[in-house]
mmCIF file of C-alpha atoms in Angstrom:
data_model
loop_
_atom_site.group_PDB
_atom_site.id
_atom_site.type_symbol
_atom_site.label_atom_id
_atom_site.label_comp_id
_atom_site.label_asym_id
_atom_site.label_seq_id
_atom_site.Cartn_x
_atom_site.Cartn_y
_atom_site.Cartn_z
ATOM 1 C CA MET H 1 98.704 124.567 73.087
ATOM 2 C CA LYS H 2 99.087 122.516 76.031
ATOM 3 C CA THR H 3 96.568 122.397 78.665
ATOM 4 C CA PHE H 4 98.029 122.470 82.685
ATOM 5 C CA ASN H 5 96.464 122.083 86.085
ATOM 6 C CA ILE H 6 99.431 123.448 88.780
ATOM 7 C CA SER H 7 97.566 121.717 92.180
ATOM 8 C CA ARG H 8 99.605 124.060 94.035
ATOM 9 C CA ILE H 9 102.012 126.870 94.093
ATOM 10 C CA ASN H 10 103.462 128.914 96.800
ATOM 11 C CA THR H 11 104.014 131.922 95.965
ATOM 12 C CA ASP H 12 105.372 134.580 98.409
ATOM 13 C CA PHE H 13 101.582 136.005 97.747
ATOM 14 C CA GLY H 14 99.720 133.054 98.376
ATOM 15 C CA THR H 15 99.176 129.553 97.585
ATOM 16 C CA PHE H 16 96.805 129.535 94.384
ATOM 17 C CA ARG H 17 95.281 126.288 92.119
ATOM 18 C CA VAL H 18 95.940 127.011 88.613
ATOM 19 C CA SER H 19 94.530 125.547 84.649
ATOM 20 C CA GLY H 20 94.963 127.337 82.198
ATOM 21 C CA ASP H 21 96.431 126.720 78.844
ATOM 22 C CA TRP H 22 99.225 127.646 76.964
ATOM 23 C CA TYR H 23 102.217 127.572 74.274
ATOM 24 C CA PHE H 24 105.150 125.369 75.198
ATOM 25 C CA GLU H 25 106.547 126.828 71.274
ATOM 26 C CA THR H 26 106.896 130.432 72.741
ATOM 27 C CA PRO H 27 107.535 130.192 76.004
ATOM 28 C CA GLU H 28 106.060 133.453 76.607
ATOM 29 C CA VAL H 29 104.025 135.020 79.325
ATOM 30 C CA GLU H 30 101.825 136.503 77.479
ATOM 31 C CA LYS H 31 100.660 132.984 75.783
ATOM 32 C CA ILE H 32 99.529 132.021 78.486
ATOM 33 C CA ASN H 33 95.824 131.288 79.268
ATOM 34 C CA ILE H 34 93.942 131.369 82.737
ATOM 35 C CA LYS H 35 91.081 129.873 82.796
ATOM 36 C CA SER H 36 90.891 128.621 86.279
ATOM 37 C CA ILE H 37 92.776 130.874 90.159
ATOM 38 C CA GLU H 38 91.524 130.465 93.189
ATOM 39 C CA VAL H 39 94.164 130.913 96.227
ATOM 40 C CA MET H 40 93.671 129.435 99.135
ATOM 41 C CA GLY H 41 91.591 130.907 102.160
ATOM 42 C CA SER H 42 91.998 130.106 105.034
ATOM 43 C CA ASP H 43 88.686 127.586 104.648
ATOM 44 C CA GLY H 44 90.147 125.932 102.075
ATOM 45 C CA TRP H 45 90.219 126.622 97.837
ATOM 46 C CA VAL H 46 88.458 130.572 97.269
ATOM 47 C CA LEU H 47 87.745 130.744 93.377
ATOM 48 C CA LEU H 48 89.374 134.492 92.689
ATOM 49 C CA ASN H 49 87.532 137.141 89.739
ATOM 50 C CA LYS H 50 89.866 136.764 87.167
ATOM 51 C CA THR H 51 88.118 140.764 85.920
ATOM 52 C CA SER H 52 89.210 142.251 89.318
ATOM 53 C CA GLU H 53 91.382 145.129 89.247
ATOM 54 C CA SER H 54 93.246 143.812 92.123
ATOM 55 C CA ASN H 55 92.985 140.456 90.617
ATOM 56 C CA SER H 56 94.482 141.133 87.511
ATOM 57 C CA GLN H 57 96.762 142.654 88.798
ATOM 58 C CA LEU H 58 98.030 139.485 91.179
ATOM 59 C CA ILE H 59 97.262 137.209 87.935
ATOM 60 C CA ILE H 60 100.234 139.741 86.468
ATOM 61 C CA ASN H 61 102.314 139.521 89.259
ATOM 62 C CA LEU H 62 101.870 135.179 89.477
ATOM 63 C CA LEU H 63 102.482 134.659 85.173
ATOM 64 C CA PRO H 64 106.236 134.886 85.164
ATOM 65 C CA LEU H 65 106.321 132.530 87.946
ATOM 66 C CA LEU H 66 103.893 130.693 86.258
ATOM 67 C CA LEU H 67 105.794 130.345 83.281
ATOM 68 C CA SER H 68 109.053 129.084 85.451
ATOM 69 C CA HIS H 69 106.538 126.529 86.136
ATOM 70 C CA LEU H 70 105.928 124.990 83.703
ATOM 71 C CA LEU H 71 109.062 125.193 81.415
ATOM 72 C CA LEU H 72 110.137 123.251 84.691
ATOM 73 C CA LYS H 73 107.595 120.138 84.345
ATOM 74 C CA HIS H 74 108.008 120.624 80.498
ATOM 75 C CA ARG H 75 111.625 120.117 80.938
ATOM 76 C CA ALA H 76 110.789 117.093 83.260
ATOM 77 C CA VAL H 77 109.009 115.941 81.690
ATOM 78 C CA TYR H 78 111.040 115.787 77.781
ATOM 79 C CA THR H 79 114.268 115.179 79.352
#
């Protein structure tokens, strides 16, 4: 397991700051554990409630993008 901090990831549904853990040995969206997720609002970063139903769907949509980002970053470090 490896800790990650993404200071900014731009997506079609917002700009996010995310931290958590992931299992880089078995790169699957199910293996990403988000500890903190914030969205860029008009007044700065806004912490999202991960247990909210609407935010849960947002996180589900965001997970494949996070996995791609983490894999690219991981490969860049080790190549």
